[in-house]
Amino acid sequence: MIVIANLFVFMSFQMLIPTLPPYVKSLGASGFEIGLITAMFSVGAVIIRPFIGYLLEFSSRKSLVLIGAAALLMMTIIYPLTQIVMLLLLIRMLHGVMWGWSTTVNGTAAVDVVPNSRLGEGMGYFGLSITIGMIIAPSLGIYIYQNYNFSVIIIISAILGTIAFILLSIIKYQTPEAVKNLSRDDVKFSFLGSLIEKSSWYPALVTLLATFGYGTIVTFIVIFAEEKDIKQIFLFYLVNAVMATVIRPITGRWFDRNGPKALVIYCSLFTFIAMWVLSYSNSWVGIVFAGIFFGIGYGSLIPALQAWVLAKTPKLRRGVANGMFYSAIDLGIGMSGLIFGGLANFVGIGHLFQISSCFFLLVIIFTLRASKENLAITVQNKG
């Protein structure tokens, strides 16, 4: 139920990811302002997550989950109320705040019900809701944007968000006993302490590098398709989703048996290849091949990194670790959108994809250089 509900949360939100940049561009925004659309929501998400990680150390899951889902729905409905770019940037930051809230508490609610000995497989299945939502929803959003208008996207996104709220409201959550036995007075708040979990900072850093490389696709893939006159860009997301769904159970079990090292390396290599195939694509054929490689690589990379983060974290601190993981994602994507948004004024989008692909090589290097301590998962968490 958590997987299904989270799928609707991600679909509701992710429809806006590839369609907001071209929508803002149609309002007269510059390349830098288009990059800010991605960056501002990341800023909001990163700021809120330490506070959510703190609350998760002593709070029941259900109330936090429902507040996040309701707030996300409200922020979605607000977008059509203005066409002023600066106001849209402010709305985007507030939307990021609620996104940071929701993803952190939903991911923590999921890990609460997964047995320690099957953490890689369990979070792999939960990761399917993230990956499929991040793939199907953008393709649906692109199709609607190309054939209808942005207001229709908002309506459908709001419907999906409403379904998510209903599903989340009927789930029976499992708050850990260690959390139930604590109160606000028992836990001291530290912004840095709730932002970073020391036991799992290294895989979070690797996650930031990976999502920095991915950020150019989030921000520019629709604009790239418009420049190349590729009408079937949605196929990238569709094929991506199919491949990610097929490969995920295999990679999840691989993680539980062999750990993160080889899996992260292979997934990063496939993603690197996908970025280069995409950069040279001039028709739907290249888009399909890029989607295949990307689904195999990136579709399994992020869940593997999340399982790596959580497997190194004591149960009581998993809320903080989950927040750190999602903050790494949002910070990576946000900085990528901002930096490459400025670079887009001087370099073609195909070349942006090629440059950003180098960050997946950095992921490989950092994983290869990881110490045994950083690669090992704790005996407690392996069960």
Short mmCIF file of C-alpha atoms in Angstrom, two decimals:
data_model
loop_
_atom_site.label_atom_id
_atom_site.label_comp_id
_atom_site.label_asym_id
_atom_site.label_seq_id
_atom_site.Cartn_x
_atom_site.Cartn_y
_atom_site.Cartn_z
CA MET A 1 0.00 0.00 0.00
CA ILE A 2 2.86 2.37 0.77
CA VAL A 3 4.44 1.57 -2.59
CA ILE A 4 1.19 2.22 -4.48
CA ALA A 5 0.41 5.42 -2.59
CA ASN A 6 3.96 6.72 -3.05
CA LEU A 7 3.66 6.01 -6.77
CA PHE A 8 0.73 8.43 -6.99
CA VAL A 9 2.65 11.02 -4.93
CA PHE A 10 5.57 10.85 -7.35
CA MET A 11 3.37 10.84 -10.44
CA SER A 12 1.51 13.92 -9.23
CA PHE A 13 4.75 15.78 -8.62
CA GLN A 14 6.89 14.47 -11.48
CA MET A 15 4.42 15.54 -14.19
CA LEU A 16 5.61 19.07 -13.49
CA ILE A 17 9.36 18.34 -13.62
CA PRO A 18 9.90 18.34 -17.42
CA THR A 19 6.98 20.66 -18.26
CA LEU A 20 7.70 23.60 -15.95
CA PRO A 21 10.96 24.61 -17.71
CA PRO A 22 9.37 24.95 -21.20
CA TYR A 23 6.29 26.56 -19.63
CA VAL A 24 8.44 29.16 -17.86
CA LYS A 25 10.43 29.63 -21.06
CA SER A 26 7.17 30.42 -22.88
CA LEU A 27 6.61 33.17 -20.31
CA GLY A 28 9.91 34.80 -21.35
CA ALA A 29 12.31 33.30 -18.79
CA SER A 30 16.06 33.22 -19.52
CA GLY A 31 18.21 30.08 -19.42
CA PHE A 32 19.38 31.01 -15.92
CA GLU A 33 15.79 31.48 -14.70
CA ILE A 34 14.86 28.11 -16.22
CA GLY A 35 17.69 26.59 -14.18
CA LEU A 36 16.36 28.38 -11.09
CA ILE A 37 13.02 26.57 -11.50
CA THR A 38 14.87 23.34 -10.76
CA ALA A 39 17.18 24.88 -8.15
CA MET A 40 14.56 26.68 -6.05
CA PHE A 41 12.53 23.60 -5.25
CA SER A 42 15.76 21.83 -4.25
CA VAL A 43 16.62 24.66 -1.85
CA GLY A 44 13.23 24.35 -0.16
CA ALA A 45 13.52 20.56 0.11
CA VAL A 46 17.01 20.65 1.59
CA ILE A 47 16.08 23.31 4.17
CA ILE A 48 13.05 21.41 5.52
CA ARG A 49 14.51 17.90 5.72
CA PRO A 50 16.60 18.34 8.91
CA PHE A 51 13.45 19.45 10.73
CA ILE A 52 11.53 16.43 9.38
CA GLY A 53 14.36 14.09 10.34
CA TYR A 54 14.17 15.53 13.86
CA LEU A 55 10.39 15.04 14.05
CA LEU A 56 10.70 11.45 12.82
CA GLU A 57 12.87 10.59 15.82
CA PHE A 58 9.90 10.86 18.20
CA SER A 59 6.69 11.25 16.12
CA SER A 60 4.15 8.78 14.74
CA ARG A 61 4.35 8.28 10.99
CA LYS A 62 0.72 8.74 9.93
CA SER A 63 0.22 12.39 10.89
CA LEU A 64 3.48 13.45 9.23
CA VAL A 65 2.67 11.49 6.05
CA LEU A 66 -0.82 13.00 5.69
CA ILE A 67 0.36 16.58 6.34
CA GLY A 68 2.95 16.20 3.60
CA ALA A 69 0.49 14.75 1.08
CA ALA A 70 -2.14 17.43 1.74
CA ALA A 71 0.39 20.27 1.48
CA LEU A 72 1.78 18.90 -1.81
CA LEU A 73 -1.74 18.86 -3.24
CA MET A 74 -2.35 22.48 -2.20
CA MET A 75 0.92 23.69 -3.72
CA THR A 76 0.11 21.95 -7.03
CA ILE A 77 -3.18 23.81 -7.36
CA ILE A 78 -1.52 27.22 -6.84
CA TYR A 79 0.65 27.21 -10.02
CA PRO A 80 -1.94 28.50 -12.53
CA LEU A 81 -2.71 31.55 -10.35
CA THR A 82 0.23 33.55 -11.72
CA GLN A 83 2.33 33.89 -14.87
CA ILE A 84 4.95 36.11 -13.22
CA VAL A 85 8.27 34.27 -13.30
CA MET A 86 9.49 35.54 -9.90
CA LEU A 87 6.28 34.45 -8.19
CA LEU A 88 6.54 31.04 -9.86
CA LEU A 89 10.05 30.72 -8.45
CA LEU A 90 8.71 31.45 -4.95
CA ILE A 91 5.90 28.91 -5.39
CA ARG A 92 8.46 26.40 -6.62
CA MET A 93 10.56 26.85 -3.48
CA LEU A 94 7.51 26.35 -1.23
CA HIS A 95 6.58 23.30 -3.29
CA GLY A 96 10.09 22.02 -2.64
CA VAL A 97 9.56 22.42 1.09
CA MET A 98 6.50 20.19 0.97
CA TRP A 99 8.25 17.75 -1.37
CA GLY A 100 11.13 17.46 1.09
CA TRP A 101 8.64 16.79 3.88
CA SER A 102 6.67 14.15 1.98
CA THR A 103 9.53 12.16 0.46
CA THR A 104 11.36 11.93 3.78
CA VAL A 105 8.41 10.69 5.83
CA ASN A 106 7.11 8.34 3.10
CA GLY A 107 10.51 6.74 2.66
CA THR A 108 10.92 6.34 6.43
CA ALA A 109 7.43 4.80 6.73
CA ALA A 110 8.45 2.29 4.06
CA VAL A 111 11.74 1.30 5.66
CA ASP A 112 9.91 0.78 8.97
CA VAL A 113 8.07 -2.23 7.51
CA VAL A 114 11.00 -3.81 5.62
CA PRO A 115 12.90 -6.67 7.35
CA ASN A 116 16.56 -5.82 7.87
CA SER A 117 17.75 -8.96 6.09
CA ARG A 118 15.85 -7.94 2.90
CA LEU A 119 16.51 -4.21 3.02
CA GLY A 120 18.01 -4.04 -0.50
CA GLU A 121 15.14 -5.99 -2.04
CA GLY A 122 12.44 -4.22 -0.02
CA MET A 123 13.70 -0.72 -0.75
CA GLY A 124 14.18 -1.81 -4.36
CA TYR A 125 10.45 -2.49 -4.58
CA PHE A 126 9.69 0.81 -2.84
CA GLY A 127 12.13 2.43 -5.25
CA LEU A 128 9.98 1.19 -8.11
CA SER A 129 7.29 3.64 -7.03
CA ILE A 130 9.89 6.39 -7.25
CA THR A 131 11.41 5.30 -10.55
CA ILE A 132 8.14 4.52 -12.31
CA GLY A 133 6.64 7.77 -11.03
CA MET A 134 9.71 9.68 -12.21
CA ILE A 135 9.45 8.04 -15.64
CA ILE A 136 5.78 7.52 -16.51
CA ALA A 137 4.57 10.85 -15.10
CA PRO A 138 7.06 13.00 -17.07
CA SER A 139 6.16 11.19 -20.30
CA LEU A 140 2.46 11.75 -19.55
CA GLY A 141 3.16 15.38 -18.69
CA ILE A 142 5.12 15.90 -21.91
CA TYR A 143 2.32 14.37 -24.00
CA ILE A 144 -0.30 16.61 -22.35
CA TYR A 145 1.90 19.70 -22.64
CA GLN A 146 2.52 19.08 -26.36
CA ASN A 147 -1.13 18.34 -27.17
CA TYR A 148 -3.13 20.42 -24.65
CA ASN A 149 -1.83 23.01 -22.17
CA PHE A 150 -0.25 23.48 -18.76
CA SER A 151 -3.61 23.90 -16.99
CA VAL A 152 -4.63 20.36 -17.98
CA ILE A 153 -1.39 19.09 -16.43
CA ILE A 154 -2.28 20.82 -13.17
CA ILE A 155 -5.76 19.28 -13.13
CA ILE A 156 -4.48 15.74 -13.70
CA SER A 157 -1.65 16.26 -11.21
CA ALA A 158 -4.19 17.39 -8.59
CA ILE A 159 -6.34 14.29 -9.23
CA LEU A 160 -3.31 12.03 -8.75
CA GLY A 161 -2.39 13.89 -5.56
CA THR A 162 -5.92 13.41 -4.21
CA ILE A 163 -5.74 9.66 -4.87
CA ALA A 164 -2.39 9.56 -3.08
CA PHE A 165 -3.83 11.30 -0.02
CA ILE A 166 -6.78 8.87 0.15
CA LEU A 167 -4.50 5.83 -0.09
CA LEU A 168 -2.06 7.18 2.49
CA SER A 169 -4.90 7.87 4.92
CA ILE A 170 -5.99 4.18 5.09
CA ILE A 171 -2.54 2.62 5.61
CA LYS A 172 -1.67 1.09 8.98
CA TYR A 173 1.79 2.43 9.80
CA GLN A 174 4.44 0.76 11.97
CA THR A 175 6.24 3.34 14.08
CA PRO A 176 9.32 1.67 15.69
CA GLU A 177 9.13 1.08 19.44
CA ALA A 178 12.33 3.08 19.95
CA VAL A 179 10.58 6.08 18.40
CA LYS A 180 7.35 5.57 20.37
CA ASN A 181 9.29 5.62 23.65
CA LEU A 182 10.78 9.05 22.95
CA SER A 183 9.23 12.51 23.29
CA ARG A 184 10.24 15.94 22.03
CA ASP A 185 12.06 16.58 25.31
CA ASP A 186 14.18 13.45 24.86
CA VAL A 187 15.61 14.54 21.50
CA LYS A 188 17.72 17.65 21.08
CA PHE A 189 17.46 19.43 17.75
CA SER A 190 20.59 20.23 15.80
CA PHE A 191 20.22 21.46 12.23
CA LEU A 192 23.52 19.91 11.18
CA GLY A 193 22.85 16.77 13.22
CA SER A 194 19.46 16.34 11.55
CA LEU A 195 20.86 17.17 8.11
CA ILE A 196 23.76 14.70 8.12
CA GLU A 197 23.90 11.14 9.47
CA LYS A 198 27.58 10.49 10.10
CA SER A 199 27.36 6.72 9.68
CA SER A 200 26.14 6.97 6.08
CA TRP A 201 27.50 10.28 4.75
CA TYR A 202 29.67 8.62 2.10
CA PRO A 203 26.91 6.94 0.03
CA ALA A 204 24.93 10.17 0.34
CA LEU A 205 27.86 12.03 -1.24
CA VAL A 206 27.92 9.46 -4.06
CA THR A 207 24.17 10.04 -4.49
CA LEU A 208 24.74 13.79 -4.84
CA LEU A 209 27.28 13.19 -7.63
CA ALA A 210 24.88 10.85 -9.46
CA THR A 211 21.93 13.23 -9.32
CA PHE A 212 24.11 16.17 -10.37
CA GLY A 213 24.76 14.23 -13.56
CA TYR A 214 21.04 13.47 -13.93
CA GLY A 215 19.94 17.09 -13.42
CA THR A 216 20.49 18.11 -17.05
CA ILE A 217 17.92 15.56 -18.22
CA VAL A 218 15.35 16.79 -15.70
CA THR A 219 15.81 20.39 -16.79
CA PHE A 220 16.47 20.22 -20.53
CA ILE A 221 15.17 17.01 -22.12
CA VAL A 222 11.91 18.54 -23.38
CA ILE A 223 13.70 21.61 -24.73
CA PHE A 224 16.26 19.26 -26.35
CA ALA A 225 13.40 17.38 -28.06
CA GLU A 226 11.84 20.63 -29.27
CA GLU A 227 15.16 21.76 -30.79
CA LYS A 228 15.65 18.36 -32.49
CA ASP A 229 11.97 18.17 -33.49
CA ILE A 230 11.62 14.76 -31.82
CA LYS A 231 7.91 14.29 -31.15
CA GLN A 232 8.33 10.91 -29.45
CA ILE A 233 10.52 12.05 -26.52
CA PHE A 234 8.02 10.40 -24.16
CA LEU A 235 9.44 7.06 -25.38
CA PHE A 236 12.59 7.81 -23.37
CA TYR A 237 10.57 7.75 -20.16
CA LEU A 238 8.35 4.86 -21.22
CA VAL A 239 11.19 2.50 -22.18
CA ASN A 240 13.09 3.67 -19.12
CA ALA A 241 10.17 2.62 -16.88
CA VAL A 242 9.84 -0.80 -18.48
CA MET A 243 13.54 -1.60 -18.14
CA ALA A 244 13.73 -0.29 -14.57
CA THR A 245 10.73 -2.43 -13.58
CA VAL A 246 12.17 -5.58 -15.15
CA ILE A 247 15.67 -5.19 -13.70
CA ARG A 248 14.79 -3.92 -10.19
CA PRO A 249 14.00 -7.26 -8.42
CA ILE A 250 17.28 -8.70 -9.72
CA THR A 251 19.41 -5.76 -8.58
CA GLY A 252 17.66 -5.61 -5.19
CA ARG A 253 18.56 -9.22 -4.41
CA TRP A 254 22.07 -8.61 -5.73
CA PHE A 255 22.51 -5.82 -3.19
CA ASP A 256 21.39 -8.05 -0.29
CA ARG A 257 23.82 -10.80 -1.33
CA ASN A 258 26.85 -8.85 -2.53
CA GLY A 259 26.62 -5.31 -1.18
CA PRO A 260 26.67 -2.01 -3.09
CA LYS A 261 30.07 -1.78 -4.79
CA ALA A 262 29.75 -3.71 -8.07
CA LEU A 263 26.08 -2.81 -8.47
CA VAL A 264 26.71 0.95 -8.20
CA ILE A 265 29.63 0.72 -10.64
CA TYR A 266 27.74 -1.22 -13.31
CA CYS A 267 24.64 0.99 -13.01
CA SER A 268 26.74 4.14 -13.33
CA LEU A 269 28.45 2.78 -16.45
CA PHE A 270 25.11 2.04 -18.13
CA THR A 271 23.86 5.53 -17.24
CA PHE A 272 27.02 7.13 -18.67
CA ILE A 273 26.43 5.30 -21.96
CA ALA A 274 22.77 6.37 -21.96
CA MET A 275 23.70 10.05 -21.63
CA TRP A 276 25.96 9.88 -24.69
CA VAL A 277 23.41 7.97 -26.77
CA LEU A 278 20.80 10.60 -25.86
CA SER A 279 23.12 13.47 -26.76
CA TYR A 280 23.50 12.15 -30.33
CA SER A 281 19.83 11.23 -30.82
CA ASN A 282 18.02 12.80 -33.74
CA SER A 283 15.03 10.45 -33.90
CA TRP A 284 12.90 8.14 -31.78
CA VAL A 285 15.33 5.25 -32.41
CA GLY A 286 18.14 6.92 -30.48
CA ILE A 287 15.66 7.94 -27.78
CA VAL A 288 14.56 4.30 -27.30
CA PHE A 289 18.15 3.03 -27.00
CA ALA A 290 18.98 5.81 -24.54
CA GLY A 291 15.90 4.86 -22.50
CA ILE A 292 16.96 1.19 -22.43
CA PHE A 293 20.43 1.97 -21.08
CA PHE A 294 19.08 4.59 -18.69
CA GLY A 295 16.42 2.26 -17.30
CA ILE A 296 18.99 -0.46 -16.63
CA GLY A 297 21.48 1.98 -15.11
CA TYR A 298 19.87 4.92 -13.35
CA GLY A 299 16.68 2.94 -12.69
CA SER A 300 18.61 0.68 -10.31
CA LEU A 301 21.32 3.12 -9.21
CA ILE A 302 19.19 5.36 -6.99
CA PRO A 303 17.46 2.52 -5.05
CA ALA A 304 20.86 0.85 -4.60
CA LEU A 305 22.28 4.07 -3.17
CA GLN A 306 19.26 4.48 -0.86
CA ALA A 307 19.64 0.90 0.41
CA TRP A 308 23.38 1.58 0.92
CA VAL A 309 22.59 4.67 2.98
CA LEU A 310 19.93 2.96 5.13
CA ALA A 311 21.90 -0.27 5.60
CA LYS A 312 24.65 1.70 7.32
CA THR A 313 22.27 3.59 9.63
CA PRO A 314 20.94 2.56 13.08
CA LYS A 315 17.14 2.19 13.13
CA LEU A 316 16.58 5.22 15.34
CA ARG A 317 18.44 7.46 12.88
CA ARG A 318 16.88 6.17 9.66
CA GLY A 319 14.55 9.16 9.42
CA VAL A 320 17.55 11.48 9.44
CA ALA A 321 19.46 9.27 6.99
CA ASN A 322 16.49 9.11 4.64
CA GLY A 323 16.23 12.90 4.76
CA MET A 324 19.94 13.20 4.01
CA PHE A 325 19.55 10.83 1.05
CA TYR A 326 16.68 12.80 -0.49
CA SER A 327 18.46 16.07 0.23
CA ALA A 328 21.45 14.75 -1.69
CA ILE A 329 19.13 14.00 -4.62
CA ASP A 330 17.46 17.41 -4.56
CA LEU A 331 20.71 19.28 -3.97
CA GLY A 332 22.39 17.45 -6.84
CA ILE A 333 19.52 18.06 -9.26
CA GLY A 334 19.09 21.66 -8.10
CA MET A 335 22.75 22.63 -8.42
CA SER A 336 22.90 20.87 -11.78
CA GLY A 337 19.91 22.82 -13.08
CA LEU A 338 21.40 26.09 -11.88
CA ILE A 339 24.94 25.55 -13.17
CA PHE A 340 24.04 23.91 -16.47
CA GLY A 341 21.19 26.39 -16.90
CA GLY A 342 23.79 29.15 -17.05
CA LEU A 343 26.05 27.06 -19.27
CA ALA A 344 23.14 26.44 -21.68
CA ASN A 345 23.52 30.02 -22.93
CA PHE A 346 26.90 29.05 -24.42
CA VAL A 347 26.74 25.28 -25.09
CA GLY A 348 24.25 23.12 -26.96
CA ILE A 349 22.02 20.86 -24.88
CA GLY A 350 23.52 17.72 -26.42
CA HIS A 351 26.91 18.84 -25.16
CA LEU A 352 25.39 19.54 -21.73
CA PHE A 353 24.35 15.89 -21.55
CA GLN A 354 27.88 14.81 -22.47
CA ILE A 355 29.50 17.07 -19.87
CA SER A 356 27.11 16.01 -17.11
CA SER A 357 27.67 12.33 -17.94
CA CYS A 358 31.19 12.69 -16.51
CA PHE A 359 29.68 12.81 -13.04
CA PHE A 360 28.73 9.14 -13.40
CA LEU A 361 32.41 8.43 -13.96
CA LEU A 362 33.05 10.26 -10.69
CA VAL A 363 30.46 7.98 -9.04
CA ILE A 364 32.45 4.98 -10.27
CA ILE A 365 35.73 6.46 -9.01
CA PHE A 366 34.30 7.33 -5.57
CA THR A 367 32.77 3.86 -5.25
CA LEU A 368 36.02 2.18 -6.22
CA ARG A 369 37.90 4.31 -3.71
CA ALA A 370 35.39 3.74 -0.91
CA SER A 371 36.95 2.24 2.19
CA LYS A 372 35.84 -1.13 3.51
CA GLU A 373 34.18 0.77 6.37
CA ASN A 374 32.11 2.85 3.96
CA LEU A 375 31.12 -0.16 1.85
CA ALA A 376 30.29 -2.48 4.74
CA ILE A 377 26.76 -2.61 6.11
CA THR A 378 26.32 -3.09 9.83
CA VAL A 379 25.69 -6.50 11.32
CA GLN A 380 22.66 -5.07 13.13
CA ASN A 381 21.08 -3.83 9.92
CA LYS A 382 21.81 -7.02 7.98
CA GLY A 383 19.99 -8.99 10.67
#
